[in-house]
Coordinates of C-alpha atoms and ligand atoms in Angstrom, one line a residue:
X948 CA 224.6 136.0 201.9
X949 CA 226.9 136.5 204.9
X950 CA 230.2 138.5 205.5
X951 CA 231.9 138.6 208.9
X952 CA 229.2 136.5 210.3
X953 CA 226.4 138.8 209.6
X954 CA 224.0 138.9 206.8
X955 CA 224.6 141.1 204.0
X956 CA 222.5 142.4 200.9
X957 CA 223.3 140.3 197.9
X958 CA 224.4 142.6 195.1
X959 CA 225.3 146.1 194.5
X960 CA 221.9 147.1 192.9
X961 CA 220.3 145.6 196.1
X962 CA 222.3 148.1 198.5
X963 CA 221.0 150.9 196.1
X964 CA 217.5 149.7 195.8
X965 CA 217.2 149.2 199.5
X966 CA 218.4 152.8 200.5
X967 CA 216.5 154.2 197.8
X968 CA 213.4 152.3 199.0
X969 CA 214.0 153.7 202.6
X970 CA 214.7 157.3 201.2
X971 CA 211.7 157.2 198.6
X972 CA 208.3 157.2 200.1
X973 CA 205.7 159.6 201.5
X974 CA 208.5 162.0 202.4
X975 CA 208.8 162.8 198.6
X976 CA 205.2 162.2 197.3
X977 CA 203.0 163.5 200.3
X978 CA 205.4 165.5 202.6
X979 CA 207.5 167.4 199.9
X980 CA 204.7 169.1 197.8
X981 CA 202.8 170.1 201.0
X982 CA 206.1 171.7 202.5
X983 CA 206.6 173.4 199.2
X984 CA 203.3 174.6 199.2
X985 CA 203.2 176.2 202.6
X986 CA 206.7 177.5 202.4
X987 CA 206.9 179.5 199.2
X988 CA 207.4 177.0 196.5
X989 CA 210.2 177.9 194.5
X990 CA 212.3 179.3 197.3
X991 CA 211.7 176.2 199.5
X992 CA 212.7 173.9 196.5
X993 CA 216.0 175.9 196.0
X994 CA 216.9 175.6 199.9
X995 CA 215.7 171.7 200.0
X996 CA 218.3 170.9 196.9
X997 CA 221.1 172.9 198.5
X998 CA 220.7 171.1 201.7
X999 CA 220.3 167.5 200.0
X1000 CA 223.7 167.9 198.1
X1001 CA 225.4 170.0 200.5
X1002 CA 224.7 168.4 203.6
X1003 CA 222.9 165.4 202.9
X1004 CA 225.5 163.5 200.6
X1005 CA 228.2 164.2 202.9
X1006 CA 226.0 163.0 206.0
X1007 CA 225.1 160.0 204.0
X1008 CA 228.8 159.1 203.5
X1009 CA 229.4 159.6 207.0
X1010 CA 226.4 157.0 208.1
X1011 CA 227.3 154.7 205.5
X1012 CA 231.0 154.6 206.7
X1013 CA 230.2 154.2 210.3
X1014 CA 227.5 151.8 209.5
X1015 CA 229.6 149.5 207.4
X1016 CA 232.7 149.8 209.6
X1017 CA 231.3 148.7 212.8
X1018 CA 228.5 146.4 211.3
X1019 CA 226.3 147.3 214.1
X1020 CA 223.4 149.6 215.2
X1021 CA 223.5 153.0 215.7
X1022 CA 224.5 152.4 219.6
X1023 CA 227.0 149.9 218.8
X1024 CA 228.5 151.9 216.1
X1025 CA 229.1 155.0 218.5
X1026 CA 230.2 152.5 221.3
X1027 CA 232.9 150.7 219.0
X1028 CA 234.3 153.9 217.5
X1029 CA 234.5 156.0 220.6
X1030 CA 234.0 154.7 224.0
X1031 CA 232.9 158.2 225.5
X1032 CA 229.3 157.7 226.5
X1033 CA 228.1 161.2 225.5
X1034 CA 228.0 160.3 222.0
X1035 CA 225.4 157.8 222.7
X1036 CA 223.1 160.9 222.8
X1037 CA 222.7 160.4 219.0
X1038 CA 221.6 156.7 219.7
X1039 CA 218.7 157.9 221.7
X1040 CA 217.8 160.8 219.4
X1041 CA 217.7 158.2 216.6
X1042 CA 215.5 155.6 218.3
X1043 CA 213.0 158.6 219.8
X1044 CA 212.9 159.9 216.0
X1045 CA 212.3 156.5 214.6
X1046 CA 209.4 156.0 217.0
X1047 CA 207.8 159.4 216.4
X1048 CA 208.2 159.2 212.6
X1049 CA 206.5 155.6 212.5
X1050 CA 203.7 156.9 214.4
X1051 CA 202.5 159.5 212.3
X1052 CA 203.9 158.1 209.2
X1053 CA 201.7 154.8 209.6
X1054 CA 198.7 157.1 209.7
X1055 CA 199.3 158.7 206.6
X1056 CA 200.2 155.3 205.0
X1057 CA 197.0 154.2 206.3
X1058 CA 195.1 156.7 204.3
X1059 CA 196.8 155.4 201.2
X1060 CA 195.5 152.1 202.0
X1061 CA 191.9 153.6 202.5
X1062 CA 192.1 155.5 199.2
X1063 CA 193.5 152.6 197.4
X1064 CA 190.5 150.3 198.6
X1065 CA 188.0 153.2 198.0
X1066 CA 189.3 153.7 194.7
X1067 CA 189.0 150.1 193.7
X1068 CA 185.3 149.7 194.9
X1069 CA 184.5 152.9 193.0
X1070 CA 183.3 154.9 196.3
X1071 CA 185.7 157.9 195.5
X1072 CA 183.9 160.9 194.3
X1073 CA 185.8 163.9 193.2
X1074 CA 183.3 165.4 190.7
X1075 CA 184.5 169.0 192.4
X1076 CA 186.8 170.4 194.9
X1077 CA 184.3 170.7 197.8
X1078 CA 183.1 166.9 197.4
X1079 CA 186.7 166.1 197.4
X1080 CA 187.4 168.0 200.5
X1081 CA 184.4 166.7 202.4
X1082 CA 185.7 163.1 201.2
X1083 CA 189.1 163.5 202.6
X1084 CA 187.4 164.8 205.8
X1085 CA 185.1 161.8 206.0
X1086 CA 187.8 159.3 205.3
X1087 CA 190.5 160.7 207.8
X1088 CA 188.4 161.9 210.9
X1089 CA 186.8 160.1 213.7
X1090 CA 187.7 156.6 214.4
X1091 CA 188.1 155.2 210.8
X1092 CA 191.7 156.0 210.4
X1093 CA 192.6 154.0 213.5
X1094 CA 191.6 150.9 211.8
X1095 CA 193.9 151.9 208.8
X1096 CA 197.0 152.8 211.0
X1097 CA 196.5 149.4 212.7
X1098 CA 196.2 147.6 209.2
X1099 CA 199.5 149.4 208.2
X1100 CA 201.3 148.7 211.3
X1101 CA 200.5 144.8 211.0
X1102 CA 201.7 144.9 207.3
X1103 CA 205.0 146.3 208.6
X1104 CA 205.3 144.0 211.4
X1105 CA 204.4 141.2 209.2
X1106 CA 207.6 142.3 206.6
X1107 CA 209.9 142.7 209.7
X1108 CA 209.0 139.2 211.0
X1109 CA 210.7 138.0 207.7
X1110 CA 214.1 139.1 208.3
X1111 CA 216.0 141.8 206.9
X1112 CA 217.5 140.7 203.7
X1113 CA 214.8 138.4 202.3
X1114 CA 211.7 140.7 202.8
X1115 CA 213.3 144.1 202.3
X1116 CA 215.3 143.1 199.2
X1117 CA 212.7 141.3 197.3
X1118 CA 210.1 144.0 197.6
X1119 CA 212.5 147.1 196.8
X1120 CA 213.9 145.6 193.7
X1121 CA 210.6 145.2 192.1
X1122 CA 208.5 148.1 193.3
X1123 CA 210.8 151.1 193.2
X1124 CA 211.1 151.1 189.3
X1125 CA 207.6 150.5 188.9
X1126 CA 206.6 153.6 191.0
X1127 CA 209.1 155.6 189.1
X1128 CA 207.8 154.5 185.8
X1129 CA 204.0 155.6 186.9
X1130 CA 205.4 159.0 188.2
X1131 CA 206.8 159.8 184.9
X1132 CA 203.3 158.8 183.1
X1133 CA 201.4 161.3 185.7
X1134 CA 204.0 164.1 184.9
X1135 CA 203.6 163.9 181.3
X1136 CA 199.9 164.1 182.1
X1137 CA 200.1 167.4 184.3
X1138 CA 202.1 169.0 181.8
X1139 CA 198.9 169.0 179.6
X1140 CA 196.8 170.6 182.2
X1141 CA 195.5 174.4 181.6
X1142 CA 197.3 176.0 184.5
X1143 CA 200.5 174.2 184.0
X1144 CA 202.6 177.2 183.7
X1145 CA 201.3 179.0 187.0
X1146 CA 202.2 175.3 188.7
X1147 CA 205.8 175.1 187.2
X1148 CA 206.5 178.7 187.7
X1149 CA 205.4 178.2 191.6
X1150 CA 207.6 175.4 192.0
X1151 CA 210.5 176.6 190.0
X1152 CA 210.8 180.1 190.2
X1153 CA 212.4 181.2 193.5
X1154 CA 211.5 184.5 195.2
X1155 CA 214.4 185.2 197.4
X1156 CA 212.4 187.5 199.7
X1157 CA 210.6 184.2 200.8
X1158 CA 213.4 182.7 202.5
X1159 CA 212.8 183.0 205.9
X1160 CA 214.2 181.0 209.0
X1161 CA 211.4 179.0 209.3
X1162 CA 211.6 178.3 205.5
X1163 CA 215.1 177.3 205.9
X1164 CA 214.6 175.1 209.0
X1165 CA 211.5 173.3 207.2
X1166 CA 213.8 172.5 203.9
X1167 CA 216.3 171.3 206.2
X1168 CA 214.0 169.2 207.9
X1169 CA 212.4 167.9 204.8
X1170 CA 216.2 167.3 203.0
X1171 CA 216.8 164.9 206.5
X1172 CA 213.5 163.4 206.2
X1173 CA 213.5 162.6 202.7
X1174 CA 217.0 160.8 202.9
X1175 CA 216.2 159.3 206.1
X1176 CA 219.1 160.9 207.8
X1177 CA 220.1 161.7 211.3
X1178 CA 218.5 158.8 213.1
X1179 CA 220.8 156.1 212.1
X1180 CA 218.6 154.6 209.6
X1181 CA 221.1 154.7 206.8
X1182 CA 223.7 153.8 209.2
X1183 CA 222.0 150.7 210.1
X1184 CA 221.3 149.7 206.5
X1185 CA 224.9 150.3 205.7
X1186 CA 225.8 147.6 208.3
X1187 CA 224.5 145.1 205.9
X1188 CA 226.1 146.3 202.8
X1189 CA 228.7 144.1 201.2
X1190 CA 232.3 145.0 201.4
X1191 CA 232.2 145.6 197.8
X1192 CA 229.6 148.4 197.8
X1193 CA 231.0 151.8 197.1
X1194 CA 229.7 154.1 199.7
X1195 CA 230.4 157.6 197.8
X1196 CA 228.8 156.5 194.9
X1197 CA 225.9 154.9 196.6
X1198 CA 225.4 158.1 198.6
X1199 CA 225.2 160.3 195.3
X1200 CA 222.8 157.8 193.5
X1201 CA 220.4 157.9 196.6
X1202 CA 220.3 161.5 197.2
X1203 CA 219.8 162.1 193.0
X1204 CA 217.0 159.5 192.8
X1205 CA 215.5 160.7 196.0
X1206 CA 215.3 164.3 194.8
X1207 CA 214.3 163.4 191.4
X1208 CA 211.3 161.6 192.9
X1209 CA 210.4 164.7 194.9
X1210 CA 210.6 167.1 192.0
X1211 CA 208.3 164.7 190.1
X1212 CA 205.6 164.7 192.7
X1213 CA 205.9 168.6 192.6
X1214 CA 205.6 168.7 188.8
X1215 CA 202.5 166.3 188.9
X1216 CA 200.9 168.0 192.0
X1217 CA 201.4 171.8 191.4
X1218 CA 199.9 172.0 187.7
X1219 CA 196.8 170.3 189.0
X1220 CA 196.8 172.3 192.3
X1221 CA 196.3 175.7 190.2
X1222 CA 194.0 173.9 187.5
X1223 CA 191.6 172.7 189.8
X1224 CA 191.6 175.7 192.3
X1225 CA 193.0 174.2 195.4
X1226 CA 195.1 176.0 197.8
X1227 CA 198.9 175.2 197.5
X1228 CA 198.8 175.9 201.4
X1229 CA 196.4 173.3 202.2
X1230 CA 199.0 171.3 204.5
X1231 CA 199.0 167.4 205.1
X1232 CA 195.8 167.1 203.0
X1233 CA 197.0 168.5 200.0
X1234 CA 198.3 165.6 197.9
X1235 CA 195.2 163.5 199.0
X1236 CA 192.8 166.3 197.6
X1237 CA 194.8 166.8 194.3
X1238 CA 195.4 163.4 193.2
X1239 CA 192.0 161.9 192.8
X1240 CA 191.2 164.9 190.5
X1241 CA 193.9 164.3 188.4
X1242 CA 192.8 160.5 188.3
X1243 CA 189.3 161.6 187.5
X1244 CA 190.6 163.4 184.4
X1245 CA 192.4 160.2 182.9
X1246 CA 190.7 157.4 181.0
X1247 CA 190.5 154.2 183.1
X1248 CA 190.8 156.6 186.4
X1249 CA 189.9 154.0 188.8
X1250 CA 192.6 151.7 187.5
X1251 CA 195.4 154.5 187.6
X1252 CA 194.0 155.5 191.2
X1253 CA 194.1 151.9 192.7
X1254 CA 197.6 151.2 191.2
X1255 CA 199.1 154.7 192.4
X1256 CA 197.8 154.3 196.0
X1257 CA 198.9 150.8 196.0
X1258 CA 202.3 151.6 194.9
X1259 CA 202.4 154.5 197.4
X1260 CA 201.5 152.0 200.1
X1261 CA 204.4 149.7 199.2
X1262 CA 206.7 152.6 199.0
X1263 CA 205.6 153.6 202.5
X1264 CA 206.3 150.0 203.8
X1265 CA 209.7 149.9 202.4
X1266 CA 210.4 153.1 204.3
X1267 CA 208.9 152.2 207.5
X1268 CA 210.7 148.7 207.4
X1269 CA 213.7 150.8 207.5
X1270 CA 212.8 152.9 210.6
X1271 CA 211.8 149.9 212.4
X1272 CA 215.0 148.2 211.7
X1273 CA 216.6 151.0 213.9
X1274 CA 215.0 149.9 217.1
X1275 CA 214.7 146.4 215.9
X1276 CA 218.7 146.4 215.7
X1277 CA 219.0 148.1 219.1
X1278 CA 216.8 145.7 221.0
X1279 CA 218.2 142.5 219.4
X1280 CA 222.1 143.7 219.5
X1281 CA 221.9 146.0 222.6
X1282 CA 219.2 144.3 224.7
X1283 CA 219.7 140.9 223.6
X1284 CA 216.1 140.3 222.8
X1285 CA 215.0 137.8 220.0
X1286 CA 214.2 139.1 216.6
X1287 CA 210.6 138.4 217.0
X1288 CA 210.2 139.8 220.4
X1289 CA 212.1 143.1 219.2
X1290 CA 209.9 143.3 216.2
X1291 CA 206.6 143.1 218.6
X1292 CA 207.9 145.4 221.1
X1293 CA 208.6 147.9 218.5
X1294 CA 205.5 147.7 216.9
X1295 CA 203.5 147.9 220.1
X1296 CA 205.3 151.2 221.0
X1297 CA 204.7 152.6 217.4
X1298 CA 200.9 151.7 217.8
X1299 CA 200.5 153.6 220.8
X1300 CA 201.9 156.7 219.1
X1301 CA 200.1 155.7 215.9
X1302 CA 196.6 155.9 217.9
X1303 CA 197.2 159.3 219.2
X1304 CA 198.1 160.7 215.6
X1305 CA 195.4 158.7 214.1
X1306 CA 192.9 160.5 216.4
X1307 CA 194.4 164.0 216.0
X1308 CA 192.3 164.6 213.0
X1309 CA 189.0 163.8 214.9
X1310 CA 188.4 163.0 218.7
X1311 CA 191.9 164.4 219.7
X1312 CA 191.9 167.4 217.4
X1313 CA 191.6 169.8 220.3
X1314 CA 194.3 168.4 222.4
X1315 CA 197.6 170.2 221.4
X1316 CA 201.5 170.3 222.3
X1317 CA 202.9 173.7 222.0
X1318 CA 200.1 174.7 219.7
X1319 CA 200.4 171.4 217.6
X1320 CA 198.1 168.5 217.4
X1321 CA 199.8 165.1 218.2
X1322 CA 200.2 164.4 214.5
X1323 CA 201.8 167.8 213.5
X1324 CA 203.9 167.9 216.7
X1325 CA 205.3 164.4 216.1
X1326 CA 205.9 165.4 212.3
X1327 CA 207.6 169.0 213.2
X1328 CA 209.6 167.8 216.2
X1329 CA 211.0 164.5 214.7
X1330 CA 212.0 166.2 211.2
X1331 CA 212.8 169.7 212.0
X1332 CA 214.6 169.4 215.4
X1333 CA 215.7 165.6 216.2
X1334 CA 217.0 164.7 212.6
X1335 CA 219.1 167.6 212.1
X1336 CA 220.3 167.4 215.6
X1337 CA 221.1 163.7 215.1
X1338 CA 222.7 164.5 211.9
X1339 CA 224.8 167.3 213.4
X1340 CA 226.3 164.9 216.0
X1341 CA 227.0 162.4 213.3
X1342 CA 229.1 164.8 211.5
X1343 CA 231.0 166.2 214.1
X1344 CA 231.9 162.4 215.1
X1345 CA 232.9 161.4 211.9
X1346 CA 234.9 164.7 211.0
X1347 CA 236.7 165.1 214.2
X1348 CA 236.7 161.8 216.2
X1349 CA 236.5 158.8 213.7
X1350 CA 239.9 157.3 212.7
X1351 CA 240.7 158.8 209.5
X1352 CA 242.4 155.6 208.1
X1353 CA 239.2 153.6 208.9
X1354 CA 237.0 156.4 207.2
X1355 CA 239.4 156.1 204.0
X1356 CA 239.5 152.6 204.3
X1357 CA 235.5 152.5 204.0
X1358 CA 235.4 155.2 201.4
X1359 CA 237.9 153.3 199.0
X1360 CA 236.8 149.9 200.0
X1361 CA 240.1 148.9 201.7
X1362 CA 242.2 150.9 199.2
X1363 CA 240.6 149.1 196.1
X1364 CA 239.5 152.2 194.6
X1365 CA 240.3 155.9 194.8
X1366 CA 237.9 158.4 196.7
X1367 CA 239.2 161.6 195.4
X1368 CA 237.0 163.9 197.6
X1369 CA 238.1 162.8 201.0
X1370 CA 239.5 166.0 202.2
X1371 CA 236.5 167.9 200.9
X1372 CA 234.1 165.3 202.6
X1373 CA 236.1 165.9 206.0
X1374 CA 236.0 169.7 205.8
X1375 CA 232.2 169.7 205.0
X1376 CA 231.8 167.1 208.0
X1377 CA 233.7 169.2 210.4
X1378 CA 232.6 172.6 209.4
X1379 CA 230.2 173.3 206.9
X1380 CA 227.3 170.7 208.0
X1381 CA 227.6 171.4 211.7
X1382 CA 227.8 175.1 211.3
X1383 CA 224.9 175.5 208.7
X1384 CA 222.7 173.3 211.1
X1385 CA 223.7 175.2 214.1
X1386 CA 223.2 178.8 212.3
X1387 CA 219.6 177.5 211.3
X1388 CA 218.8 176.3 214.8
X1389 CA 219.9 179.8 216.2
X1390 CA 218.4 181.8 213.5
X1391 CA 215.0 179.9 214.3
X1392 CA 215.1 180.8 217.9
X1393 CA 215.7 184.4 217.2
X1394 CA 219.3 184.3 218.5
X1395 CA 220.9 185.5 215.3
Ligands
LIG153 N1 212.9 159.0 203.8 C1 211.1 158.4 203.9 C2 210.5 159.1 203.1 O1 210.8 160.1 202.4 C3 210.7 158.4 205.6 C4 211.8 158.2 206.4 C5 212.4 158.9 207.3 C6 212.4 156.7 206.5 C7 213.5 158.6 208.3 C8 213.2 156.3 207.5 C9 213.6 157.1 208.4 O2 209.5 158.9 203.0

């Protein structure tokens, strides 16, 4: 379907399914549990949810409005709405973060392919925690992950070459509901585990003394990462929304479903973490060590495990497709490249970054930037610094600079519907979001 000479998503369901497809991925199922585990459980969860609804939803509305109003990539959007070049900074931050994220994300997505294949061939052995840990190390260190990272990026390139609406729309419409059903089934299973109460209380009871500046920054980074915010990803997707898509509603539904999936992942993982005696602070390997145990307890575990890692791989793909779209839209619309060339250039850049990240568990593990391996640095710097910074610029821009009538017209679909919260939204975009992000940054570098 086309509108204003640009391809648009076919239906309202497709708009929600694709933005949820971008938001739901490894961020919810892999990153949320490990960040929560390292940052005090309940305290982290509380801050995370507060940031999702108080900062994430307004920012989603802002990105959606800019994207659909301009029907353009992030640079084009800022250029059309405000000719001052200083705002382009948000565009550069967006492209940089999308490349950094795609690099380390492809490594983890590569692990999911490897776990899926190993489950299918029956070579995963999780008879005890020690074996599970060793197995993770064997699968992820050395040169092996390079192979899986490359394979994942090839799949991503393949989807991208298929065009926006066709490839993405078809995949997300079928896969997201299926993943959701599977997660609910695993949750029910985790609630029967012996250390269920310890797991749930770790996740849900907040000890306020654990809220430190670094916990706040991590929760902020996680909220933005999980909602794919701050880098122009949702902005670019909204440029393909039809004129009938209701932006406020889509923002709220996206944020609710996304946080629901993260909570479900927590409910699956933490009872198991305590029941199997694994440390919640294990870091990026947490989920990959815990899940196979859960499967080994289930009847037909091999089948569940294969299916789950397959769906996780596909959920990662719908997220990386949205990340890649940022740089591809930039190269095609700003640099006038063909879509094919733009896709190949973006993939080559991500592949280079991906190789460094893939090797940072093995041959490059001693190579650090500010005390972190490539993988950890790419993850920390993009999620905790670039995304909140990009988000802050977008809030300030939409709150203070964007024409109010245009913003209103986007949120009401040209006056067809009411959007009662406009003044509140503008207040949040002008004051609450930038000040909160600014205070967290200052707090972290020890200035206040
Ligand atoms: N939100 C995605 C996830 O949770 C990751 C992502 C980040 C996607 C940034 C696009 C842009 O997995």
